[in-house]
mmCIF file of N, CA and C and ligand atoms in Angstrom:
data_model
loop_
_atom_site.group_PDB
_atom_site.id
_atom_site.type_symbol
_atom_site.label_atom_id
_atom_site.label_comp_id
_atom_site.label_asym_id
_atom_site.label_seq_id
_atom_site.Cartn_x
_atom_site.Cartn_y
_atom_site.Cartn_z
ATOM 1 N N MET J 24 98.351 93.247 122.342
ATOM 2 C CA MET J 24 97.244 93.489 121.420
ATOM 3 C C MET J 24 97.656 93.119 120.009
ATOM 4 N N LYS J 25 96.668 92.701 119.251
ATOM 5 C CA LYS J 25 96.906 92.332 117.851
ATOM 6 C C LYS J 25 95.829 92.970 116.985
ATOM 7 N N LYS J 26 96.207 93.252 115.745
ATOM 8 C CA LYS J 26 95.194 93.693 114.783
ATOM 9 C C LYS J 26 94.861 92.538 113.847
ATOM 10 N N ILE J 27 93.584 92.248 113.764
ATOM 11 C CA ILE J 27 93.098 91.256 112.806
ATOM 12 C C ILE J 27 92.510 92.027 111.637
ATOM 13 N N GLU J 28 93.070 91.798 110.461
ATOM 14 C CA GLU J 28 92.682 92.539 109.252
ATOM 15 C C GLU J 28 92.153 91.514 108.256
ATOM 16 N N CYS J 29 90.879 91.644 107.940
ATOM 17 C CA CYS J 29 90.247 90.650 107.069
ATOM 18 C C CYS J 29 89.831 91.319 105.771
ATOM 19 N N TYR J 30 90.186 90.702 104.660
ATOM 20 C CA TYR J 30 89.716 91.147 103.345
ATOM 21 C C TYR J 30 88.635 90.169 102.923
ATOM 22 N N ILE J 31 87.432 90.676 102.773
ATOM 23 C CA ILE J 31 86.297 89.786 102.501
ATOM 24 C C ILE J 31 85.478 90.327 101.341
ATOM 25 N N GLN J 32 84.565 89.483 100.857
ATOM 26 C CA GLN J 32 83.625 89.937 99.837
ATOM 27 C C GLN J 32 82.661 90.930 100.497
ATOM 28 N N PRO J 33 82.334 92.038 99.802
ATOM 29 C CA PRO J 33 81.425 93.024 100.405
ATOM 30 C C PRO J 33 80.112 92.405 100.887
ATOM 31 N N TYR J 34 79.592 91.413 100.146
ATOM 32 C CA TYR J 34 78.310 90.811 100.542
ATOM 33 C C TYR J 34 78.437 89.931 101.788
ATOM 34 N N ASP J 35 79.644 89.658 102.242
ATOM 35 C CA ASP J 35 79.834 88.870 103.473
ATOM 36 C C ASP J 35 79.965 89.745 104.719
ATOM 37 N N LEU J 36 79.886 91.070 104.556
ATOM 38 C CA LEU J 36 80.144 91.942 105.715
ATOM 39 C C LEU J 36 79.178 91.677 106.870
ATOM 40 N N ASP J 37 77.877 91.598 106.582
ATOM 41 C CA ASP J 37 76.910 91.384 107.675
ATOM 42 C C ASP J 37 77.152 90.049 108.375
ATOM 43 N N THR J 38 77.465 89.026 107.581
ATOM 44 C CA THR J 38 77.746 87.695 108.145
ATOM 45 C C THR J 38 78.911 87.766 109.128
ATOM 46 N N VAL J 39 79.981 88.419 108.695
ATOM 47 C CA VAL J 39 81.171 88.512 109.551
ATOM 48 C C VAL J 39 80.871 89.379 110.777
ATOM 49 N N ALA J 40 80.189 90.505 110.570
ATOM 50 C CA ALA J 40 79.882 91.392 111.696
ATOM 51 C C ALA J 40 79.010 90.686 112.736
ATOM 52 N N GLU J 41 78.040 89.901 112.274
ATOM 53 C CA GLU J 41 77.179 89.161 113.218
ATOM 54 C C GLU J 41 77.987 88.131 113.997
ATOM 55 N N ALA J 42 78.890 87.433 113.303
ATOM 56 C CA ALA J 42 79.745 86.445 113.986
ATOM 57 C C ALA J 42 80.634 87.143 115.017
ATOM 58 N N MET J 43 81.102 88.328 114.696
ATOM 59 C CA MET J 43 81.962 89.063 115.622
ATOM 60 C C MET J 43 81.190 89.550 116.841
ATOM 61 N N ALA J 44 79.929 89.929 116.631
ATOM 62 C CA ALA J 44 79.088 90.337 117.763
ATOM 63 C C ALA J 44 78.913 89.164 118.725
ATOM 64 N N VAL J 45 78.716 87.968 118.174
ATOM 65 C CA VAL J 45 78.582 86.761 119.006
ATOM 66 C C VAL J 45 79.856 86.515 119.811
ATOM 67 N N GLU J 46 81.004 86.803 119.187
ATOM 68 C CA GLU J 46 82.291 86.583 119.866
ATOM 69 C C GLU J 46 82.620 87.691 120.866
ATOM 70 N N GLY J 47 81.782 88.727 120.937
ATOM 71 C CA GLY J 47 82.010 89.794 121.905
ATOM 72 C C GLY J 47 83.038 90.818 121.469
ATOM 73 N N VAL J 48 83.299 90.885 120.157
ATOM 74 C CA VAL J 48 84.241 91.901 119.659
ATOM 75 C C VAL J 48 83.660 93.283 119.945
ATOM 76 N N VAL J 49 84.485 94.180 120.516
ATOM 77 C CA VAL J 49 83.958 95.460 120.991
ATOM 78 C C VAL J 49 84.170 96.616 120.018
ATOM 79 N N GLY J 50 84.977 96.406 118.992
ATOM 80 C CA GLY J 50 85.202 97.487 118.042
ATOM 81 C C GLY J 50 85.636 96.947 116.695
ATOM 82 N N MET J 51 85.251 97.665 115.660
ATOM 83 C CA MET J 51 85.554 97.201 114.305
ATOM 84 C C MET J 51 85.530 98.405 113.377
ATOM 85 N N SER J 52 86.443 98.428 112.417
ATOM 86 C CA SER J 52 86.392 99.439 111.354
ATOM 87 C C SER J 52 86.286 98.735 110.025
ATOM 88 N N VAL J 53 85.482 99.284 109.130
ATOM 89 C CA VAL J 53 85.369 98.671 107.801
ATOM 90 C C VAL J 53 85.646 99.724 106.735
ATOM 91 N N THR J 54 86.299 99.284 105.680
ATOM 92 C CA THR J 54 86.683 100.171 104.582
ATOM 93 C C THR J 54 86.412 99.469 103.259
ATOM 94 N N ASP J 55 85.880 100.208 102.300
ATOM 95 C CA ASP J 55 85.774 99.678 100.939
ATOM 96 C C ASP J 55 87.164 99.721 100.311
ATOM 97 N N VAL J 56 87.602 98.589 99.810
ATOM 98 C CA VAL J 56 88.908 98.547 99.153
ATOM 99 C C VAL J 56 88.763 97.789 97.834
ATOM 100 N N LYS J 57 89.809 97.758 97.071
ATOM 101 C CA LYS J 57 89.830 96.835 95.937
ATOM 102 C C LYS J 57 91.154 96.108 95.963
ATOM 103 N N GLY J 58 91.146 94.878 95.473
ATOM 104 C CA GLY J 58 92.380 94.113 95.569
ATOM 105 C C GLY J 58 92.358 92.878 94.710
ATOM 106 N N PHE J 59 93.473 92.164 94.769
ATOM 107 C CA PHE J 59 93.533 90.843 94.131
ATOM 108 C C PHE J 59 94.401 89.937 94.982
ATOM 109 N N GLY J 60 94.233 88.632 94.792
ATOM 110 C CA GLY J 60 95.025 87.639 95.501
ATOM 111 C C GLY J 60 95.868 86.845 94.519
ATOM 112 N N VAL J 61 96.104 85.589 94.882
ATOM 113 C CA VAL J 61 97.035 84.756 94.123
ATOM 114 C C VAL J 61 96.617 84.603 92.653
ATOM 115 N N GLN J 62 95.283 84.599 92.412
ATOM 116 C CA GLN J 62 94.792 84.421 91.031
ATOM 117 C C GLN J 62 94.819 85.723 90.243
ATOM 118 N N LYS J 63 95.350 86.768 90.859
ATOM 119 C CA LYS J 63 95.473 88.088 90.194
ATOM 120 C C LYS J 63 94.121 88.629 89.730
ATOM 121 N N GLY J 64 93.056 88.188 90.373
ATOM 122 C CA GLY J 64 91.727 88.708 90.060
ATOM 123 C C GLY J 64 91.063 88.040 88.879
ATOM 124 N N PHE J 65 91.665 86.982 88.358
ATOM 125 C CA PHE J 65 91.061 86.269 87.224
ATOM 126 C C PHE J 65 90.313 85.044 87.731
ATOM 127 N N THR J 66 89.243 84.700 87.052
ATOM 128 C CA THR J 66 88.480 83.519 87.451
ATOM 129 C C THR J 66 88.959 82.298 86.663
ATOM 130 N N ARG J 67 88.597 81.148 87.185
ATOM 131 C CA ARG J 67 89.036 79.887 86.584
ATOM 132 C C ARG J 67 88.684 79.821 85.096
ATOM 133 N N GLY J 68 89.608 79.301 84.306
ATOM 134 C CA GLY J 68 89.328 79.157 82.885
ATOM 135 C C GLY J 68 89.820 80.335 82.072
ATOM 136 N N GLU J 69 89.957 81.499 82.728
ATOM 137 C CA GLU J 69 90.455 82.662 81.993
ATOM 138 C C GLU J 69 91.970 82.567 81.861
ATOM 139 N N GLU J 70 92.453 83.073 80.773
ATOM 140 C CA GLU J 70 93.892 83.078 80.575
ATOM 141 C C GLU J 70 94.511 84.242 81.365
ATOM 142 N N VAL J 71 95.448 83.923 82.233
ATOM 143 C CA VAL J 71 96.136 84.962 83.000
ATOM 144 C C VAL J 71 97.481 85.219 82.338
ATOM 145 N N LYS J 72 97.624 86.411 81.815
ATOM 146 C CA LYS J 72 98.895 86.739 81.169
ATOM 147 C C LYS J 72 99.862 87.294 82.219
ATOM 148 N N PRO J 73 101.143 86.973 82.078
ATOM 149 C CA PRO J 73 102.117 87.475 83.048
ATOM 150 C C PRO J 73 102.045 88.999 83.150
ATOM 151 N N GLY J 74 102.055 89.499 84.370
ATOM 152 C CA GLY J 74 102.033 90.946 84.583
ATOM 153 C C GLY J 74 100.656 91.569 84.556
ATOM 154 N N GLU J 75 99.615 90.764 84.270
ATOM 155 C CA GLU J 75 98.251 91.323 84.260
ATOM 156 C C GLU J 75 97.541 91.039 85.577
ATOM 157 N N TYR J 76 96.691 91.955 85.963
ATOM 158 C CA TYR J 76 95.898 91.761 87.174
ATOM 159 C C TYR J 76 94.605 92.535 87.027
ATOM 160 N N ARG J 77 93.621 92.143 87.843
ATOM 161 C CA ARG J 77 92.334 92.846 87.860
ATOM 162 C C ARG J 77 91.948 93.093 89.299
ATOM 163 N N PHE J 78 91.609 94.338 89.614
ATOM 164 C CA PHE J 78 91.140 94.633 90.960
ATOM 165 C C PHE J 78 89.656 94.303 91.078
ATOM 166 N N HIS J 79 89.280 93.716 92.227
ATOM 167 C CA HIS J 79 87.869 93.473 92.529
ATOM 168 C C HIS J 79 87.510 94.186 93.824
ATOM 169 N N PRO J 80 86.267 94.663 93.943
ATOM 170 C CA PRO J 80 85.873 95.319 95.193
ATOM 171 C C PRO J 80 85.868 94.335 96.350
ATOM 172 N N LYS J 81 86.478 94.724 97.453
ATOM 173 C CA LYS J 81 86.498 93.915 98.682
ATOM 174 C C LYS J 81 86.186 94.829 99.844
ATOM 175 N N MET J 82 85.940 94.237 100.989
ATOM 176 C CA MET J 82 85.736 95.000 102.214
ATOM 177 C C MET J 82 86.888 94.647 103.153
ATOM 178 N N LYS J 83 87.489 95.668 103.740
ATOM 179 C CA LYS J 83 88.518 95.418 104.754
ATOM 180 C C LYS J 83 87.884 95.601 106.127
ATOM 181 N N VAL J 84 88.023 94.606 106.972
ATOM 182 C CA VAL J 84 87.489 94.643 108.339
ATOM 183 C C VAL J 84 88.682 94.619 109.286
ATOM 184 N N GLU J 85 88.799 95.630 110.129
ATOM 185 C CA GLU J 85 89.924 95.693 111.065
ATOM 186 C C GLU J 85 89.420 95.672 112.498
ATOM 187 N N MET J 86 90.047 94.831 113.297
ATOM 188 C CA MET J 86 89.685 94.730 114.721
ATOM 189 C C MET J 86 90.964 94.631 115.536
ATOM 190 N N VAL J 87 91.113 95.490 116.529
ATOM 191 C CA VAL J 87 92.231 95.362 117.468
ATOM 192 C C VAL J 87 91.700 94.634 118.691
ATOM 193 N N VAL J 88 92.345 93.525 119.009
ATOM 194 C CA VAL J 88 91.819 92.625 120.044
ATOM 195 C C VAL J 88 92.940 92.206 120.990
ATOM 196 N N LEU J 89 92.546 91.630 122.111
ATOM 197 C CA LEU J 89 93.536 91.107 123.052
ATOM 198 C C LEU J 89 94.171 89.846 122.467
ATOM 199 N N GLU J 90 95.437 89.680 122.778
ATOM 200 C CA GLU J 90 96.208 88.564 122.221
ATOM 201 C C GLU J 90 95.518 87.216 122.472
ATOM 202 N N GLU J 91 94.962 87.067 123.656
ATOM 203 C CA GLU J 91 94.362 85.756 124.015
ATOM 204 C C GLU J 91 93.071 85.479 123.237
ATOM 205 N N ASP J 92 92.539 86.498 122.572
ATOM 206 C CA ASP J 92 91.284 86.309 121.820
ATOM 207 C C ASP J 92 91.511 86.078 120.321
ATOM 208 N N VAL J 93 92.767 86.233 119.876
ATOM 209 C CA VAL J 93 93.050 86.220 118.432
ATOM 210 C C VAL J 93 92.590 84.931 117.768
ATOM 211 N N GLU J 94 93.008 83.807 118.315
ATOM 212 C CA GLU J 94 92.741 82.521 117.662
ATOM 213 C C GLU J 94 91.245 82.259 117.540
ATOM 214 N N ARG J 95 90.524 82.544 118.618
ATOM 215 C CA ARG J 95 89.066 82.327 118.628
ATOM 216 C C ARG J 95 88.385 83.209 117.572
ATOM 217 N N ILE J 96 88.822 84.462 117.465
ATOM 218 C CA ILE J 96 88.181 85.395 116.535
ATOM 219 C C ILE J 96 88.534 85.045 115.084
ATOM 220 N N VAL J 97 89.788 84.728 114.837
ATOM 221 C CA VAL J 97 90.189 84.337 113.473
ATOM 222 C C VAL J 97 89.392 83.116 113.027
ATOM 223 N N LYS J 98 89.274 82.135 113.923
ATOM 224 C CA LYS J 98 88.522 80.921 113.575
ATOM 225 C C LYS J 98 87.050 81.244 113.326
ATOM 226 N N ALA J 99 86.496 82.172 114.106
ATOM 227 C CA ALA J 99 85.085 82.538 113.937
ATOM 228 C C ALA J 99 84.857 83.265 112.615
ATOM 229 N N VAL J 100 85.804 84.113 112.220
ATOM 230 C CA VAL J 100 85.676 84.777 110.907
ATOM 231 C C VAL J 100 85.682 83.717 109.820
ATOM 232 N N GLN J 101 86.653 82.821 109.897
ATOM 233 C CA GLN J 101 86.769 81.793 108.849
ATOM 234 C C GLN J 101 85.523 80.914 108.805
ATOM 235 N N ALA J 102 85.034 80.525 109.967
ATOM 236 C CA ALA J 102 83.860 79.640 110.022
ATOM 237 C C ALA J 102 82.613 80.330 109.481
ATOM 238 N N SER J 103 82.544 81.656 109.642
ATOM 239 C CA SER J 103 81.343 82.377 109.200
ATOM 240 C C SER J 103 81.277 82.460 107.667
ATOM 241 N N LEU J 104 82.431 82.300 107.013
ATOM 242 C CA LEU J 104 82.489 82.399 105.545
ATOM 243 C C LEU J 104 82.367 80.994 104.971
ATOM 244 N N LYS J 105 81.158 80.654 104.611
ATOM 245 C CA LYS J 105 80.877 79.245 104.307
ATOM 246 C C LYS J 105 81.040 78.881 102.830
ATOM 247 N N ALA J 106 81.084 79.872 101.939
ATOM 248 C CA ALA J 106 81.073 79.570 100.502
ATOM 249 C C ALA J 106 82.334 78.826 100.061
ATOM 250 N N LYS J 107 83.473 79.183 100.639
ATOM 251 C CA LYS J 107 84.766 78.558 100.294
ATOM 252 C C LYS J 107 85.074 78.650 98.802
ATOM 253 N N ARG J 108 84.869 79.839 98.269
ATOM 254 C CA ARG J 108 85.188 80.090 96.856
ATOM 255 C C ARG J 108 86.497 80.871 96.744
ATOM 256 N N VAL J 109 87.172 80.662 95.617
ATOM 257 C CA VAL J 109 88.347 81.479 95.313
ATOM 258 C C VAL J 109 87.976 82.952 95.417
ATOM 259 N N GLY J 110 88.834 83.742 96.073
ATOM 260 C CA GLY J 110 88.576 85.171 96.219
ATOM 261 C C GLY J 110 87.727 85.520 97.428
ATOM 262 N N ASP J 111 87.364 84.509 98.234
ATOM 263 C CA ASP J 111 86.499 84.721 99.406
ATOM 264 C C ASP J 111 87.139 85.590 100.471
ATOM 265 N N GLY J 112 88.453 85.505 100.563
ATOM 266 C CA GLY J 112 89.064 86.394 101.530
ATOM 267 C C GLY J 112 90.346 85.906 102.138
ATOM 268 N N LYS J 113 90.927 86.798 102.920
ATOM 269 C CA LYS J 113 92.206 86.529 103.548
ATOM 270 C C LYS J 113 92.252 87.280 104.868
ATOM 271 N N ILE J 114 92.957 86.705 105.827
ATOM 272 C CA ILE J 114 93.046 87.314 107.157
ATOM 273 C C ILE J 114 94.520 87.497 107.509
ATOM 274 N N PHE J 115 94.858 88.691 107.975
ATOM 275 C CA PHE J 115 96.219 88.965 108.437
ATOM 276 C C PHE J 115 96.167 89.340 109.913
ATOM 277 N N VAL J 116 97.185 88.929 110.654
ATOM 278 C CA VAL J 116 97.283 89.277 112.081
ATOM 279 C C VAL J 116 98.615 89.983 112.290
ATOM 280 N N SER J 117 98.592 91.141 112.952
ATOM 281 C CA SER J 117 99.841 91.869 113.181
ATOM 282 C C SER J 117 99.849 92.472 114.585
ATOM 283 N N PRO J 118 101.040 92.765 115.102
ATOM 284 C CA PRO J 118 101.133 93.309 116.457
ATOM 285 C C PRO J 118 100.687 94.771 116.525
ATOM 286 N N VAL J 119 100.120 95.147 117.657
ATOM 287 C CA VAL J 119 99.749 96.550 117.915
ATOM 288 C C VAL J 119 100.473 96.977 119.190
ATOM 289 N N ASP J 120 101.249 98.053 119.106
ATOM 290 C CA ASP J 120 102.074 98.475 120.245
ATOM 291 C C ASP J 120 101.267 99.094 121.368
ATOM 292 N N ASP J 121 100.280 99.899 121.024
ATOM 293 C CA ASP J 121 99.565 100.625 122.079
ATOM 294 C C ASP J 121 98.212 101.067 121.554
ATOM 295 N N ALA J 122 97.337 101.484 122.474
ATOM 296 C CA ALA J 122 96.030 102.039 122.124
ATOM 297 C C ALA J 122 95.709 103.122 123.139
ATOM 298 N N VAL J 123 94.964 104.114 122.727
ATOM 299 C CA VAL J 123 94.593 105.211 123.632
ATOM 300 C C VAL J 123 93.110 105.492 123.468
ATOM 301 N N ARG J 124 92.355 105.463 124.569
ATOM 302 C CA ARG J 124 90.975 105.974 124.519
ATOM 303 C C ARG J 124 91.076 107.449 124.815
ATOM 304 N N THR J 125 90.799 108.287 123.810
ATOM 305 C CA THR J 125 91.111 109.718 123.939
ATOM 306 C C THR J 125 90.303 110.376 125.054
ATOM 307 N N ARG J 126 89.081 109.851 125.295
ATOM 308 C CA ARG J 126 88.214 110.469 126.300
ATOM 309 C C ARG J 126 88.802 110.374 127.705
ATOM 310 N N THR J 127 89.420 109.232 128.020
ATOM 311 C CA THR J 127 89.878 108.980 129.390
ATOM 312 C C THR J 127 91.391 108.914 129.515
ATOM 313 N N GLY J 128 92.081 108.738 128.408
ATOM 314 C CA GLY J 128 93.529 108.547 128.460
ATOM 315 C C GLY J 128 93.921 107.107 128.759
ATOM 316 N N ALA J 129 92.938 106.203 128.868
ATOM 317 C CA ALA J 129 93.255 104.793 129.124
ATOM 318 C C ALA J 129 94.174 104.271 128.031
ATOM 319 N N ARG J 130 95.160 103.469 128.441
ATOM 320 C CA ARG J 130 96.160 102.976 127.500
ATOM 321 C C ARG J 130 96.133 101.460 127.423
ATOM 322 N N GLY J 131 96.682 100.972 126.325
ATOM 323 C CA GLY J 131 96.858 99.537 126.152
ATOM 324 C C GLY J 131 95.550 98.783 126.249
ATOM 325 N N ARG J 132 95.583 97.630 126.925
ATOM 326 C CA ARG J 132 94.370 96.793 126.953
ATOM 327 C C ARG J 132 93.199 97.517 127.607
ATOM 328 N N ASP J 133 93.497 98.447 128.540
ATOM 329 C CA ASP J 133 92.407 99.198 129.182
ATOM 330 C C ASP J 133 91.677 100.096 128.179
ATOM 331 N N ALA J 134 92.333 100.409 127.073
ATOM 332 C CA ALA J 134 91.696 101.273 126.065
ATOM 333 C C ALA J 134 90.766 100.489 125.151
ATOM 334 N N ILE J 135 90.927 99.159 125.125
ATOM 335 C CA ILE J 135 90.120 98.404 124.152
ATOM 336 C C ILE J 135 89.095 97.476 124.783
ATOM 337 N N VAL J 136 89.132 97.333 126.116
ATOM 338 C CA VAL J 136 88.094 96.470 126.728
ATOM 339 C C VAL J 136 87.012 97.322 127.378
HETATM 340 N N1 LIG D 207 99.208 89.371 100.073
HETATM 341 C C1 LIG D 207 98.198 90.223 100.192
HETATM 342 N N2 LIG D 207 98.412 91.470 100.648
HETATM 343 C C2 LIG D 207 97.376 92.347 100.782
HETATM 344 N N3 LIG D 207 96.118 92.053 100.486
HETATM 345 C C3 LIG D 207 95.866 90.829 100.032
HETATM 346 C C4 LIG D 207 96.873 89.850 99.856
HETATM 347 N N4 LIG D 207 96.299 88.703 99.393
HETATM 348 C C5 LIG D 207 94.996 88.973 99.291
HETATM 349 N N5 LIG D 207 94.724 90.247 99.662
HETATM 350 C C6 LIG D 207 93.417 90.878 99.685
HETATM 351 O O1 LIG D 207 92.476 89.857 99.982
HETATM 352 C C7 LIG D 207 91.499 89.778 98.939
HETATM 353 C C8 LIG D 207 91.050 88.347 98.807
HETATM 354 O O2 LIG D 207 92.173 87.550 98.445
HETATM 355 P P1 LIG D 207 91.924 86.065 97.954
HETATM 356 O O3 LIG D 207 90.834 85.449 98.771
HETATM 357 O O4 LIG D 207 91.749 86.033 96.476
HETATM 358 O O5 LIG D 207 93.328 85.400 98.357
HETATM 359 P P2 LIG D 207 94.029 84.121 97.703
HETATM 360 O O6 LIG D 207 95.322 83.922 98.416
HETATM 361 O O7 LIG D 207 94.077 84.304 96.215
HETATM 362 O O8 LIG D 207 93.071 82.903 98.115
HETATM 363 P P3 LIG D 207 92.024 82.085 97.173
HETATM 364 O O9 LIG D 207 92.848 81.023 96.518
HETATM 365 O O10 LIG D 207 90.983 81.553 98.118
HETATM 366 O O11 LIG D 207 91.445 83.079 96.190
HETATM 367 C C9 LIG D 207 92.203 90.364 97.742
HETATM 368 O O12 LIG D 207 91.274 90.855 96.786
HETATM 369 C C10 LIG D 207 93.023 91.487 98.361
HETATM 370 O O13 LIG D 207 92.187 92.611 98.609
HETATM 371 MG MG1 LIG D 208 92.333 84.573 95.109
#
C-alpha cells in the first residue's frame, strides 16, 4: 500500500475529487493546510528576500491505495489540474505498512478495497 498526498489549490478540490471518483478511489481525506513551495509563496516579479516566506492556503488530499494503482492515480490527479500555474500543487507518494478496518478487523489490502 502507498499513501498519495496531494497539496492542491482549495478551488481545485472538486476537480480532483471527481477525477478520483472516475478512477475508482474508495477513500480520501482532505485537510485545510497552508504552505509554500520553491517560490516561498511569492509570485513572479516580487522580490524574494533570503529567509522570507509566505504561507498560502492549500488543500491536502490523502489517499491510501494499492501499489498497482499508484501510477494511474498520480497521473489522473496531475491531468485533472489543467491550469499549470506556479503554486498549483505537489504530489508525494510514501509507503504504508498496514491498514485496519476497525469494524471487521480486516488488515492490509483487505482493509482498503
Ligand atoms: N517539499 C515540500 N514539503 C511539504 N509540502 C510541500 C513541499 N513543496 C510543496 N509543498 C506543499 O505544496 C504546495 C504547493 O507547492 P508548489 O506547487 O508551489 O510547489 P513548487 O515545487 O514550488 O512547484 P511550482 O514551481 O509549480 O510552484 C505548497 O504550498 C505546500 O503546501
Ligand atoms: Mg511553487
